CSV table of C-alpha atoms in Angstrom, one decimal:
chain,number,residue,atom,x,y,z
L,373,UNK,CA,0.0,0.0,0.0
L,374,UNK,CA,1.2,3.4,-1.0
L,375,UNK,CA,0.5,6.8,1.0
L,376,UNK,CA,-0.2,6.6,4.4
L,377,UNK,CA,0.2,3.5,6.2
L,378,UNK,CA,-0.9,2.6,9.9
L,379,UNK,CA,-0.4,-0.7,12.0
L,380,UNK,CA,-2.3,-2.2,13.4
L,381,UNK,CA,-5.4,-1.6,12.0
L,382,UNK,CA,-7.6,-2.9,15.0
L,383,UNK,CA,-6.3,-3.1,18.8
L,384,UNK,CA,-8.0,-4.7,21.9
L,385,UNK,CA,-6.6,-3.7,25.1
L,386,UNK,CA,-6.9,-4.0,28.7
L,387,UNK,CA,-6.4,-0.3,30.6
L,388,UNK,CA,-3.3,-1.9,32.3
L,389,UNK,CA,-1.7,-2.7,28.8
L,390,UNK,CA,0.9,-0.9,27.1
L,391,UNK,CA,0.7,-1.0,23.1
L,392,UNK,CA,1.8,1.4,20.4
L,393,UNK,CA,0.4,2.5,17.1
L,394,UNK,CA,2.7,3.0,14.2
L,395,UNK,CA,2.3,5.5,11.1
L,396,UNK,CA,4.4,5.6,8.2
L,397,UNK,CA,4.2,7.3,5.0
L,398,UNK,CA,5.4,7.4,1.7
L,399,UNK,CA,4.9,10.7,-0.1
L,400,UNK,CA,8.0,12.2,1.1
L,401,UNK,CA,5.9,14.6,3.7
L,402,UNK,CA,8.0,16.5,6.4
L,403,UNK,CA,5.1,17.0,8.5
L,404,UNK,CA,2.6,14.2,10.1
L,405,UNK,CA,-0.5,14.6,12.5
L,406,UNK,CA,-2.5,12.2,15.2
L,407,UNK,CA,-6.4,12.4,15.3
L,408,UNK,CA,-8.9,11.1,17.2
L,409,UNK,CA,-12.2,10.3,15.6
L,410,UNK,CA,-15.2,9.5,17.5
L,411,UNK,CA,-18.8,10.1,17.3
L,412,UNK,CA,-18.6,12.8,20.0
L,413,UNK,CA,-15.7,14.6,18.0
L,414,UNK,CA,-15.5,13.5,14.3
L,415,UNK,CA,-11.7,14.7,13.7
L,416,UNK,CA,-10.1,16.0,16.7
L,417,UNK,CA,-6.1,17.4,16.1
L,418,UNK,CA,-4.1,15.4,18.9
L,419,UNK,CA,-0.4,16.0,17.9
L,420,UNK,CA,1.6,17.6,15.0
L,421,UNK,CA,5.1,16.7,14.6
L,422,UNK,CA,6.6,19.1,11.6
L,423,UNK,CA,10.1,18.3,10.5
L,424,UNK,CA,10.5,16.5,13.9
L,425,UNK,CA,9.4,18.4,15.8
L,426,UNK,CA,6.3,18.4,18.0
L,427,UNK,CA,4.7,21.7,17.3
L,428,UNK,CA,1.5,21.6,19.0
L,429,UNK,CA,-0.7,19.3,21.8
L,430,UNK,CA,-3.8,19.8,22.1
L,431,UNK,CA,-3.8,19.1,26.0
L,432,UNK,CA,-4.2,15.6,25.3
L,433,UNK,CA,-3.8,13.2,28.7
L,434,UNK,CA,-0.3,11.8,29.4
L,435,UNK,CA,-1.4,8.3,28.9
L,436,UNK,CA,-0.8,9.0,25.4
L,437,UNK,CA,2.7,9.5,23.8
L,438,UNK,CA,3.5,10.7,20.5
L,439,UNK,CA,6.9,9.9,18.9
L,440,UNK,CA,8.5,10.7,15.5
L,441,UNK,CA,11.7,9.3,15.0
L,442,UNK,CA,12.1,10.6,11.3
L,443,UNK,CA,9.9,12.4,8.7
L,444,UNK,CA,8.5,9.1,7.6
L,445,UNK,CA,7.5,7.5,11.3
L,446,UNK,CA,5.5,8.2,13.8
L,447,UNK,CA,4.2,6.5,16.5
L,448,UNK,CA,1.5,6.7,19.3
L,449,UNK,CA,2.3,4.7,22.3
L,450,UNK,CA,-0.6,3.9,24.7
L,451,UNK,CA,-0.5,2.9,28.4
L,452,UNK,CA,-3.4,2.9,31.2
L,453,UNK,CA,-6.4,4.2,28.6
L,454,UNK,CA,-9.7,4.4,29.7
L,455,UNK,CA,-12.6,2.7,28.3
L,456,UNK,CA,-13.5,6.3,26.7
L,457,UNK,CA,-10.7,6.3,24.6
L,458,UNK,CA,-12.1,3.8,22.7
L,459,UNK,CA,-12.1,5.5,19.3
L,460,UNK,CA,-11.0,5.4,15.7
L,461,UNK,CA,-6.9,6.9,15.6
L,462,UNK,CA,-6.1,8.5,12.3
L,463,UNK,CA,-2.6,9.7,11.3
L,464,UNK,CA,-2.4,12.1,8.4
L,465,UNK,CA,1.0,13.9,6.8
L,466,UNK,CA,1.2,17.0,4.8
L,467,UNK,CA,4.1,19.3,3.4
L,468,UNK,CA,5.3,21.8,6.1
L,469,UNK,CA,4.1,25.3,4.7
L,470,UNK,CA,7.3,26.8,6.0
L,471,UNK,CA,8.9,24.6,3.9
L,472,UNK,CA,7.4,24.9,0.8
L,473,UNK,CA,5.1,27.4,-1.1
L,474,UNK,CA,2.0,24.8,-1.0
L,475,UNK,CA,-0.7,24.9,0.9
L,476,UNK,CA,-0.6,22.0,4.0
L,477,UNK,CA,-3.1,19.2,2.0
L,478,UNK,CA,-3.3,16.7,4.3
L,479,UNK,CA,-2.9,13.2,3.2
L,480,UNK,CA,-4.7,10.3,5.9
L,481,UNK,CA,-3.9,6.4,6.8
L,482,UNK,CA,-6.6,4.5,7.2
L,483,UNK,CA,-6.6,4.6,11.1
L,484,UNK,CA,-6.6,2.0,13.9
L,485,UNK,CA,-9.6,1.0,15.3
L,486,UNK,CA,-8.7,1.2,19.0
L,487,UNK,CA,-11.3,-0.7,21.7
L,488,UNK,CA,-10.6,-0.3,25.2
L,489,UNK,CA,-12.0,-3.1,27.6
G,1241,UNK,CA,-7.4,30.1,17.4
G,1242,UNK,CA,-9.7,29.0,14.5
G,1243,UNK,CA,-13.0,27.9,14.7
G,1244,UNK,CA,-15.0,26.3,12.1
G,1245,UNK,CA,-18.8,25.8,12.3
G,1246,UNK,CA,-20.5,22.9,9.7
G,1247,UNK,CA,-24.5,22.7,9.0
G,1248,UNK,CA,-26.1,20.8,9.1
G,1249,UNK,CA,-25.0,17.7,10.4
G,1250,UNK,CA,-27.0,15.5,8.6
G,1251,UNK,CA,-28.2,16.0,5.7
G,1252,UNK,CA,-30.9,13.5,3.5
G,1253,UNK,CA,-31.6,14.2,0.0
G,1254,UNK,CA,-33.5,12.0,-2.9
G,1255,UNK,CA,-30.5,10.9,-5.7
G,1256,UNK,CA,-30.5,13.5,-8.3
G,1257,UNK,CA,-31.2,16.4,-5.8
G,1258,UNK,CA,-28.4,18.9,-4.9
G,1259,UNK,CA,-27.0,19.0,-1.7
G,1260,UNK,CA,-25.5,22.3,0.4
G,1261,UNK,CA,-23.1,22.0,3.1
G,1262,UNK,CA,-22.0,25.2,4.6
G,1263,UNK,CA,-19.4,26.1,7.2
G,1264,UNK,CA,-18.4,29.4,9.1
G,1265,UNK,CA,-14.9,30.2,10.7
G,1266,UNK,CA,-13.5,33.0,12.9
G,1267,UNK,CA,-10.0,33.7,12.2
G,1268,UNK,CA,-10.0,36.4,9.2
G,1269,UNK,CA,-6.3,35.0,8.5
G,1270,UNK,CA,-7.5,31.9,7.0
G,1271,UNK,CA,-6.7,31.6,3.7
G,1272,UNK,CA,-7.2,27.9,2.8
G,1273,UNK,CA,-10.2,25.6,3.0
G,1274,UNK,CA,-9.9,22.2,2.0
G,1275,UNK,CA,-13.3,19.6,2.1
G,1276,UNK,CA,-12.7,16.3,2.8
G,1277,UNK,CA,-15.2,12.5,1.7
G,1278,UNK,CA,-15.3,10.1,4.0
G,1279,UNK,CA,-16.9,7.1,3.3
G,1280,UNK,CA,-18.1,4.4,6.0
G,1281,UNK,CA,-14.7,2.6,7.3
G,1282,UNK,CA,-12.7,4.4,5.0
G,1283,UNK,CA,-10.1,7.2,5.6
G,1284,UNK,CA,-11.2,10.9,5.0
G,1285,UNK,CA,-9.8,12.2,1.6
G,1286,UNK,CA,-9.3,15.1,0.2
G,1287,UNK,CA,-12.2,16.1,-2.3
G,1288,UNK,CA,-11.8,19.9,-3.4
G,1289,UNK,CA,-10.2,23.2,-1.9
G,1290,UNK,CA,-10.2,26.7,-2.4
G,1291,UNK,CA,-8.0,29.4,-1.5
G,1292,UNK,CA,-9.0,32.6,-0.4
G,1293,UNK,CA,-7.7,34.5,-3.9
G,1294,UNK,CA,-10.7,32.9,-5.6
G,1295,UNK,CA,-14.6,33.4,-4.4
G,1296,UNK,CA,-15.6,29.9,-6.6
G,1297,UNK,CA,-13.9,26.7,-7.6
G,1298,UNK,CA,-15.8,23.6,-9.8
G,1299,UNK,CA,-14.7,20.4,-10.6
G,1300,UNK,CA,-17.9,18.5,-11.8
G,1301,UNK,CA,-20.5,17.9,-9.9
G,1302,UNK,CA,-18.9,19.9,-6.9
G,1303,UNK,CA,-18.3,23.2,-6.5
G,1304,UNK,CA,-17.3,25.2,-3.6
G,1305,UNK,CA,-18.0,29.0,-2.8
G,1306,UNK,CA,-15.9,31.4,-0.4
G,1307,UNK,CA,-17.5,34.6,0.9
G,1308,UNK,CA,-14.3,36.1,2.8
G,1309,UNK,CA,-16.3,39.2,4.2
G,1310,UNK,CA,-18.7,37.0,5.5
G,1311,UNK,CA,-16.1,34.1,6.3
G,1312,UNK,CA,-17.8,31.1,5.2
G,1313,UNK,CA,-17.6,28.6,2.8
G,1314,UNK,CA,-19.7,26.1,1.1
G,1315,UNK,CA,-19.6,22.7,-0.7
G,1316,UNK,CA,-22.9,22.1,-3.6
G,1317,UNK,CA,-23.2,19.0,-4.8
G,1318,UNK,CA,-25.0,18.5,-8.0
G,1319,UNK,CA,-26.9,15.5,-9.4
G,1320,UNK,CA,-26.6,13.5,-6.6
G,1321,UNK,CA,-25.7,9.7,-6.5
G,1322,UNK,CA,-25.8,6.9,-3.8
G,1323,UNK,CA,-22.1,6.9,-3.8
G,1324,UNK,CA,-22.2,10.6,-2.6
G,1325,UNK,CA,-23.4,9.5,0.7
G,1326,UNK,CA,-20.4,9.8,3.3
G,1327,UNK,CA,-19.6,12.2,5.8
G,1328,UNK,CA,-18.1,15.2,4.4
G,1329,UNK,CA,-16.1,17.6,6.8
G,1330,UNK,CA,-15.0,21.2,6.1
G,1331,UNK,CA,-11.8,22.8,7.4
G,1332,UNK,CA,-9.7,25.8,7.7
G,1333,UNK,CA,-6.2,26.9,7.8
G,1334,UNK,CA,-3.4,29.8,7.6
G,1335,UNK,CA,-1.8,27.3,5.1
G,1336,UNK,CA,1.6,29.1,6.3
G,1337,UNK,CA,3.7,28.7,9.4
G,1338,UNK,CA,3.2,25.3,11.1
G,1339,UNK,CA,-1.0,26.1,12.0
G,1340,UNK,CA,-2.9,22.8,11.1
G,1341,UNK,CA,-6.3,22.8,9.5
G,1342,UNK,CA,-8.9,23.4,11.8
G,1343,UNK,CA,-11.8,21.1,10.7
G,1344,UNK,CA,-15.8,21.1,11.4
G,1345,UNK,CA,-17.8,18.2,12.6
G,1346,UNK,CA,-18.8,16.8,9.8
G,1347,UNK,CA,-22.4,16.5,7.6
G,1348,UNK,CA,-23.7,13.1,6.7
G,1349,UNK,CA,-25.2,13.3,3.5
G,1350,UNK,CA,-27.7,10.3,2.6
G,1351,UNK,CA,-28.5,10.2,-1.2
G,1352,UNK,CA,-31.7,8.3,-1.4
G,1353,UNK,CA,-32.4,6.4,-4.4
């Protein structure tokens, strides 16, 4: 599969279970993105990593942590979740307007399809 | 920081009909506003955009309007079909610096046949 790639694409956890979600993508993007989709809050921004760098967090809990070890990874790891984050996780990427003269399209994966038991 | 409004947020209409989505944001800086498809248990993707130099862009049976004085936006889709329906979100953005698009909470738009 080309574009934007996630694994796994469904999780089961316990709340005392630690897992991690991976993104990767292929269209030589510089900056990549975390969402949370649910039916109370269709696309909701979690994380932005642009050109490595974690640019914004929008005061998501602790028991989530983004990493991006390069433009073309990134990764949520998950620890003690609650039952309401039970949700659909979506990573997207997009160029980094301050690198380039186009506007940020953004570009998603097809998600994981996290359940929290 | 941005806010973007979408009505309504569901939206039925028999196949054939045309369909209007509109969406309102706050920040007068915005400059780029993208719509995004997404079909059940797929990934939302990228369907048309305009940019805030142009008040009206087409491509088909969609077309999207930008009133910048009033600061909103809407999507019109013409001659519906049953593989219209999906939930279709709007969003804003700067489209410089490292802001992220700011999106609305989506319309679901059932094309009845």
């Amino acid at each position: 599969e080309t574009g934007v790639t996630q694994t796994p694409r469904h999780l089961v956890m316990g709340m005392t279970n630690k897992k991690s979600l991976k993104c990767e993508q292929h269209l030589g993007h510089n900056a990549m993105y975390w969402y949370k989709q649910s039916a109370k809050k269709p696309l909701e921004l979690m994380f932005v990593y642009s050109l490595e760098e974690r640019v914004e967090n929008n005061s998501v809990p602790s028991r989530f942590s983004p990493e991006c070890p390069n433009s073309s990874h990134l990764f949520l790891h998950l620890h003690t979740l609650q039952p309401e984050d039970s949700a659909l996780y979506l990573c997207a990427s997009s160029q980094d307007p301050r690198a380039s003269s186009s506007y940020n399209e953004q570009f998603f994966g097809p998600g994981t399809r996290l359940t929290v038991l | 920081g941005e806010n973007v409004e979408q009505h309504p947020s569901t939206l039925s209409v028999q196949e054939g009909d045309s369909a209007v989505i509109k969406c309102t944001y706050s920040d007068s800086a915005s400059n780029y506003f993208p719509w995004y498809k997404q079909e059940l248990g797929k990934r939302p993707q990228l369907i048309i955009d305009i940019r805030s130099n142009v008040g009206e862009k087409k491509d088909q049976r969609i077309a999207v309007t930008l009133n910048k004085t009033a600061k909103h936006f809407s999507l019109h889709i013409t001659e519906t079909q049953p593989e219209d329906s999906a939930v279709y979100f709007c969003a804003a953005s700067k489209g410089s610096g490292n802001t992220p698009l700011v999106f609305g909470k989506g319309t679901r738009l059932s094309v009845i046949a």
